[in-house]
mmCIF file of C-alpha atoms in Angstrom:
data_model
loop_
_atom_site.group_PDB
_atom_site.id
_atom_site.type_symbol
_atom_site.label_atom_id
_atom_site.label_comp_id
_atom_site.label_asym_id
_atom_site.label_seq_id
_atom_site.Cartn_x
_atom_site.Cartn_y
_atom_site.Cartn_z
ATOM 1 C CA UNK A 1 -139.806 141.120 136.844
ATOM 2 C CA UNK A 2 -141.330 142.036 133.632
ATOM 3 C CA UNK A 3 -138.742 143.443 130.847
ATOM 4 C CA UNK A 4 -141.124 145.503 128.191
ATOM 5 C CA UNK A 5 -138.566 144.830 125.951
ATOM 6 C CA UNK A 6 -139.575 141.312 125.470
ATOM 7 C CA UNK A 7 -143.396 141.423 125.743
ATOM 8 C CA UNK A 8 -142.963 144.204 122.818
ATOM 9 C CA UNK A 9 -140.881 141.314 120.796
ATOM 10 C CA UNK A 10 -143.286 139.140 121.986
ATOM 11 C CA UNK A 11 -146.281 141.444 120.912
ATOM 12 C CA UNK A 12 -145.027 142.087 117.583
ATOM 13 C CA UNK A 13 -144.351 137.954 116.863
ATOM 14 C CA UNK A 14 -148.015 137.164 117.519
ATOM 15 C CA UNK A 15 -149.592 140.836 115.507
ATOM 16 C CA UNK A 16 -147.468 140.070 113.057
ATOM 17 C CA UNK A 17 -148.989 135.739 112.752
ATOM 18 C CA UNK A 18 -151.717 137.517 113.258
ATOM 19 C CA UNK A 19 -151.861 138.703 110.129
ATOM 20 C CA UNK A 20 -150.574 136.560 107.621
ATOM 21 C CA UNK A 21 -154.164 134.328 108.485
ATOM 22 C CA UNK A 22 -155.872 135.709 106.385
ATOM 23 C CA UNK A 23 -158.778 133.047 106.453
ATOM 24 C CA UNK A 24 -158.579 133.537 110.846
ATOM 25 C CA UNK A 25 -159.278 138.167 109.957
ATOM 26 C CA UNK A 26 -162.391 136.753 107.462
ATOM 27 C CA UNK A 27 -164.572 134.170 109.807
ATOM 28 C CA UNK A 28 -163.385 136.965 112.690
ATOM 29 C CA UNK A 29 -164.790 139.295 110.918
ATOM 30 C CA UNK A 30 -167.901 137.554 109.587
ATOM 31 C CA UNK A 31 -168.564 135.582 112.421
ATOM 32 C CA UNK A 32 -170.450 138.077 114.788
ATOM 33 C CA UNK A 33 -172.170 139.544 111.805
ATOM 34 C CA UNK A 34 -173.709 136.178 110.443
ATOM 35 C CA UNK A 35 -175.356 136.326 114.211
ATOM 36 C CA UNK A 36 -176.782 139.511 113.635
ATOM 37 C CA UNK A 37 -178.369 138.981 111.105
ATOM 38 C CA UNK A 38 -179.252 135.592 110.996
ATOM 39 C CA UNK A 39 -179.996 135.134 115.073
ATOM 40 C CA UNK A 40 -180.581 138.961 115.862
ATOM 41 C CA UNK A 41 -183.491 139.134 112.478
ATOM 42 C CA UNK A 42 -184.822 136.199 112.928
ATOM 43 C CA UNK A 43 -186.425 136.797 116.263
ATOM 44 C CA UNK A 44 -186.280 140.407 116.307
ATOM 45 C CA UNK A 45 -188.612 140.279 113.884
ATOM 46 C CA UNK A 46 -191.141 139.042 116.660
ATOM 47 C CA UNK A 47 -189.458 139.841 120.400
ATOM 48 C CA UNK A 48 -188.523 143.797 121.635
ATOM 49 C CA UNK A 49 -187.309 143.552 125.279
ATOM 50 C CA UNK A 50 -187.634 147.531 127.403
ATOM 51 C CA UNK A 51 -189.045 148.546 123.513
ATOM 52 C CA UNK A 52 -185.620 147.964 122.113
ATOM 53 C CA UNK A 53 -184.874 145.565 118.926
ATOM 54 C CA UNK A 54 -183.439 142.572 119.796
ATOM 55 C CA UNK A 55 -180.917 142.378 117.604
ATOM 56 C CA UNK A 56 -179.764 145.316 119.513
ATOM 57 C CA UNK A 57 -180.501 143.714 122.779
ATOM 58 C CA UNK A 58 -178.417 141.224 121.270
ATOM 59 C CA UNK A 59 -175.541 143.417 120.287
ATOM 60 C CA UNK A 60 -173.790 143.773 123.151
ATOM 61 C CA UNK A 61 -173.546 139.740 123.869
ATOM 62 C CA UNK A 62 -172.244 139.123 120.485
ATOM 63 C CA UNK A 63 -168.969 141.650 121.610
ATOM 64 C CA UNK A 64 -168.611 138.969 124.267
ATOM 65 C CA UNK A 65 -168.902 136.100 122.270
ATOM 66 C CA UNK A 66 -166.364 137.953 119.534
ATOM 67 C CA UNK A 67 -163.847 138.345 122.837
ATOM 68 C CA UNK A 68 -164.608 135.350 124.849
ATOM 69 C CA UNK A 69 -164.667 133.167 121.407
ATOM 70 C CA UNK A 70 -161.150 134.635 120.670
ATOM 71 C CA UNK A 71 -159.404 134.855 123.584
ATOM 72 C CA UNK A 72 -159.537 131.548 125.278
ATOM 73 C CA UNK A 73 -159.220 130.156 121.422
ATOM 74 C CA UNK A 74 -155.998 131.484 121.993
ATOM 75 C CA UNK A 75 -154.685 129.255 123.820
ATOM 76 C CA UNK A 76 -154.831 127.111 121.612
ATOM 77 C CA UNK A 77 -152.073 128.264 120.106
ATOM 78 C CA UNK A 78 -149.602 128.006 122.511
ATOM 79 C CA UNK A 79 -150.772 124.346 122.705
ATOM 80 C CA UNK A 80 -148.647 124.183 119.054
ATOM 81 C CA UNK A 81 -146.132 125.895 119.743
ATOM 82 C CA UNK A 82 -145.689 123.557 123.041
ATOM 83 C CA UNK A 83 -145.772 120.738 120.261
ATOM 84 C CA UNK A 84 -143.415 121.969 117.558
ATOM 85 C CA UNK A 85 -140.879 123.072 120.097
ATOM 86 C CA UNK A 86 -141.098 127.158 118.982
ATOM 87 C CA UNK A 87 -142.020 127.399 123.144
ATOM 88 C CA UNK A 88 -139.822 126.187 123.990
ATOM 89 C CA UNK A 89 -136.911 128.246 121.165
ATOM 90 C CA UNK A 90 -138.576 131.160 123.208
ATOM 91 C CA UNK A 91 -138.355 129.572 127.133
ATOM 92 C CA UNK A 92 -134.151 128.918 126.650
ATOM 93 C CA UNK A 93 -133.801 133.500 125.877
ATOM 94 C CA UNK A 94 -133.330 135.155 129.195
ATOM 95 C CA UNK A 95 -137.043 136.432 129.334
ATOM 96 C CA UNK A 96 -138.652 135.539 132.180
ATOM 97 C CA UNK A 97 -141.944 133.201 131.746
ATOM 98 C CA UNK A 98 -143.946 136.016 133.920
ATOM 99 C CA UNK A 99 -142.669 138.265 130.175
ATOM 100 C CA UNK A 100 -143.338 136.272 128.054
ATOM 101 C CA UNK A 101 -147.094 135.202 129.565
ATOM 102 C CA UNK A 102 -148.294 139.442 129.281
ATOM 103 C CA UNK A 103 -146.016 139.219 125.908
ATOM 104 C CA UNK A 104 -148.781 136.531 124.669
ATOM 105 C CA UNK A 105 -151.798 138.552 126.637
ATOM 106 C CA UNK A 106 -151.175 141.719 125.429
ATOM 107 C CA UNK A 107 -151.337 140.185 122.119
ATOM 108 C CA UNK A 108 -155.122 138.605 122.760
ATOM 109 C CA UNK A 109 -156.526 141.416 124.050
ATOM 110 C CA UNK A 110 -154.711 143.065 120.663
ATOM 111 C CA UNK A 111 -156.824 140.364 118.421
ATOM 112 C CA UNK A 112 -160.074 140.791 120.348
ATOM 113 C CA UNK A 113 -159.488 144.725 120.513
ATOM 114 C CA UNK A 114 -159.622 144.148 116.403
ATOM 115 C CA UNK A 115 -162.788 142.078 116.161
ATOM 116 C CA UNK A 116 -164.757 144.611 118.808
ATOM 117 C CA UNK A 117 -163.734 147.152 116.409
ATOM 118 C CA UNK A 118 -165.377 145.466 112.894
ATOM 119 C CA UNK A 119 -168.041 144.315 115.564
ATOM 120 C CA UNK A 120 -168.673 147.782 116.186
ATOM 121 C CA UNK A 121 -168.757 149.656 113.035
ATOM 122 C CA UNK A 122 -171.939 147.245 111.675
ATOM 123 C CA UNK A 123 -173.108 148.437 114.950
ATOM 124 C CA UNK A 124 -174.354 151.514 112.971
ATOM 125 C CA UNK A 125 -175.886 149.805 110.297
ATOM 126 C CA UNK A 126 -178.483 148.193 113.158
ATOM 127 C CA UNK A 127 -179.182 151.802 114.535
ATOM 128 C CA UNK A 128 -176.835 151.692 118.047
ATOM 129 C CA UNK A 129 -176.331 154.967 118.623
ATOM 130 C CA UNK A 130 -172.750 155.773 120.202
ATOM 131 C CA UNK A 131 -170.873 159.223 121.980
ATOM 132 C CA UNK A 132 -167.493 158.979 122.329
ATOM 133 C CA UNK A 133 -167.177 157.920 126.173
ATOM 134 C CA UNK A 134 -169.530 155.281 125.412
ATOM 135 C CA UNK A 135 -167.010 154.122 122.756
ATOM 136 C CA UNK A 136 -164.173 154.492 124.896
ATOM 137 C CA UNK A 137 -165.849 153.082 128.429
ATOM 138 C CA UNK A 138 -166.678 150.083 125.603
ATOM 139 C CA UNK A 139 -163.138 149.801 124.904
ATOM 140 C CA UNK A 140 -162.008 149.752 128.297
ATOM 141 C CA UNK A 141 -163.886 147.544 128.626
ATOM 142 C CA UNK A 142 -162.638 144.886 126.059
ATOM 143 C CA UNK A 143 -159.195 145.414 127.325
ATOM 144 C CA UNK A 144 -159.989 143.949 130.974
ATOM 145 C CA UNK A 145 -162.117 141.039 129.439
ATOM 146 C CA UNK A 146 -160.103 140.148 126.885
ATOM 147 C CA UNK A 147 -157.130 140.339 129.660
ATOM 148 C CA UNK A 148 -158.782 138.194 131.901
ATOM 149 C CA UNK A 149 -159.908 135.316 129.220
ATOM 150 C CA UNK A 150 -156.883 134.910 126.998
ATOM 151 C CA UNK A 151 -155.821 134.576 130.533
ATOM 152 C CA UNK A 152 -157.837 132.271 130.981
ATOM 153 C CA UNK A 153 -157.531 130.245 127.734
ATOM 154 C CA UNK A 154 -153.706 130.527 128.402
ATOM 155 C CA UNK A 155 -154.147 128.919 131.638
ATOM 156 C CA UNK A 156 -155.976 126.278 129.763
ATOM 157 C CA UNK A 157 -153.039 125.830 127.542
ATOM 158 C CA UNK A 158 -150.359 124.973 130.232
ATOM 159 C CA UNK A 159 -152.347 122.319 131.861
ATOM 160 C CA UNK A 160 -152.957 120.851 127.940
ATOM 161 C CA UNK A 161 -150.163 118.999 125.805
ATOM 162 C CA UNK A 162 -152.754 118.220 122.510
ATOM 163 C CA UNK A 163 -155.090 120.798 120.629
ATOM 164 C CA UNK A 164 -157.945 117.806 121.136
ATOM 165 C CA UNK A 165 -157.416 118.320 124.582
ATOM 166 C CA UNK A 166 -157.353 121.712 124.552
ATOM 167 C CA UNK A 167 -160.243 121.944 122.105
ATOM 168 C CA UNK A 168 -162.849 119.747 124.416
ATOM 169 C CA UNK A 169 -161.928 121.162 128.096
ATOM 170 C CA UNK A 170 -162.851 125.176 126.175
ATOM 171 C CA UNK A 171 -166.105 123.995 124.820
ATOM 172 C CA UNK A 172 -166.968 123.007 128.326
ATOM 173 C CA UNK A 173 -165.688 125.954 129.597
ATOM 174 C CA UNK A 174 -167.169 128.997 126.722
ATOM 175 C CA UNK A 175 -169.816 127.535 125.959
ATOM 176 C CA UNK A 176 -171.622 127.773 130.105
ATOM 177 C CA UNK A 177 -169.644 130.965 130.147
ATOM 178 C CA UNK A 178 -171.441 132.795 126.877
ATOM 179 C CA UNK A 179 -175.175 130.909 127.228
ATOM 180 C CA UNK A 180 -175.473 132.079 131.106
ATOM 181 C CA UNK A 181 -173.765 135.465 130.699
ATOM 182 C CA UNK A 182 -177.366 137.000 129.222
ATOM 183 C CA UNK A 183 -176.535 138.113 126.282
ATOM 184 C CA UNK A 184 -179.309 136.502 124.450
ATOM 185 C CA UNK A 185 -181.839 136.625 127.147
ATOM 186 C CA UNK A 186 -182.591 139.675 130.029
ATOM 187 C CA UNK A 187 -181.757 139.122 133.277
ATOM 188 C CA UNK A 188 -185.406 140.034 135.277
ATOM 189 C CA UNK A 189 -187.598 137.109 135.963
ATOM 190 C CA UNK A 190 -185.160 134.072 135.577
ATOM 191 C CA UNK A 191 -185.637 131.207 137.992
ATOM 192 C CA UNK A 192 -183.816 131.419 140.557
ATOM 193 C CA UNK A 193 -181.353 128.140 139.397
ATOM 194 C CA UNK A 194 -180.502 130.268 136.801
ATOM 195 C CA UNK A 195 -180.772 133.060 138.548
ATOM 196 C CA UNK A 196 -177.670 131.865 140.836
ATOM 197 C CA UNK A 197 -175.698 130.483 137.249
ATOM 198 C CA UNK A 198 -175.807 134.060 136.621
ATOM 199 C CA UNK A 199 -174.408 135.777 138.841
ATOM 200 C CA UNK A 200 -171.565 133.748 139.994
ATOM 201 C CA UNK A 201 -170.342 134.190 136.081
ATOM 202 C CA UNK A 202 -168.097 136.793 135.532
ATOM 203 C CA UNK A 203 -168.726 137.133 131.978
ATOM 204 C CA UNK A 204 -172.261 138.543 133.103
ATOM 205 C CA UNK A 205 -170.918 141.465 134.162
ATOM 206 C CA UNK A 206 -168.949 141.868 131.252
ATOM 207 C CA UNK A 207 -172.708 141.588 129.799
ATOM 208 C CA UNK A 208 -174.068 143.844 131.806
ATOM 209 C CA UNK A 209 -171.648 147.134 131.209
ATOM 210 C CA UNK A 210 -171.637 146.832 127.590
ATOM 211 C CA UNK A 211 -175.029 146.354 127.244
ATOM 212 C CA UNK A 212 -175.743 149.912 129.322
ATOM 213 C CA UNK A 213 -172.801 151.019 127.936
ATOM 214 C CA UNK A 214 -174.779 150.894 124.250
ATOM 215 C CA UNK A 215 -178.746 150.714 124.526
ATOM 216 C CA UNK A 216 -179.177 151.784 128.011
ATOM 217 C CA UNK A 217 -180.521 148.924 129.950
ATOM 218 C CA UNK A 218 -178.185 147.517 132.900
ATOM 219 C CA UNK A 219 -179.473 145.335 135.906
ATOM 220 C CA UNK A 220 -176.474 145.433 138.062
ATOM 221 C CA UNK A 221 -174.598 148.065 139.825
ATOM 222 C CA UNK A 222 -171.815 149.948 138.057
ATOM 223 C CA UNK A 223 -169.822 149.500 141.153
ATOM 224 C CA UNK A 224 -170.428 146.144 141.267
ATOM 225 C CA UNK A 225 -169.920 145.404 137.104
ATOM 226 C CA UNK A 226 -166.275 147.486 137.891
ATOM 227 C CA UNK A 227 -164.845 145.491 140.838
ATOM 228 C CA UNK A 228 -166.123 141.828 139.409
ATOM 229 C CA UNK A 229 -165.056 143.142 136.055
ATOM 230 C CA UNK A 230 -161.283 144.123 137.390
ATOM 231 C CA UNK A 231 -161.272 141.115 139.637
ATOM 232 C CA UNK A 232 -161.860 138.471 137.313
ATOM 233 C CA UNK A 233 -158.911 140.165 135.424
ATOM 234 C CA UNK A 234 -156.106 140.409 138.354
ATOM 235 C CA UNK A 235 -156.998 136.901 139.519
ATOM 236 C CA UNK A 236 -157.751 135.047 136.354
ATOM 237 C CA UNK A 237 -153.607 136.928 135.483
ATOM 238 C CA UNK A 238 -151.591 135.501 138.706
ATOM 239 C CA UNK A 239 -153.542 131.970 138.391
ATOM 240 C CA UNK A 240 -151.932 131.811 134.445
ATOM 241 C CA UNK A 241 -148.933 133.340 135.453
ATOM 242 C CA UNK A 242 -148.568 129.746 137.959
ATOM 243 C CA UNK A 243 -149.383 127.808 135.624
ATOM 244 C CA UNK A 244 -147.286 129.133 132.961
ATOM 245 C CA UNK A 245 -144.615 128.341 135.655
ATOM 246 C CA UNK A 246 -145.460 125.405 136.032
ATOM 247 C CA UNK A 247 -145.782 124.843 132.283
ATOM 248 C CA UNK A 248 -143.605 121.996 130.646
ATOM 249 C CA UNK A 249 -142.152 123.238 127.873
#
């Protein structure tokens, strides 16, 4: 059974920890803006895609990059909690492991949303035009994406016993997911091998939805995107729950 009160308690603890870590908040705000200002503006001076400024084109990709890194690396806190025996103290409470898992997933989603709002605010300065509907749909997409990717991070964290091991594995997971998602390039006219790799990458569909909502460029159909993102979130959390249940404290 899922304990809503317990989930809320886990969430509140994680949120308080997040806001105590000022360098983490500053880094979360600066990193994506740095990418947009340097990489986006640098190439944007010479490159445009479908008449869209390159900085605007990669804006959706930078949001996804932030959600991807934030959500998956959130699993490292699980490894640290195990190392200092804090997780053991949580696991001996009456809360089920499923409730603890969902409390951490909701925390990861919240962190991703905070960072997304910061990036969306910066979007005004590079000419991104929002509507209330597009903003709400962007937020909804980020919630599903962060839920899936946080579950991936927690799954890896459940299997790792050292922060170094976690960082090594996540590096091999994060960079292919990001660079093969179309975050930095259009999906049209790719070589066959690259087209296949982007098509089997669930993050590709997250980028595609956000890009469609933000600048009106979309490669896949709406139904296809929704089904794949929803399926990814469901499967990732299902696998994550099982890994969390089998995890040694």
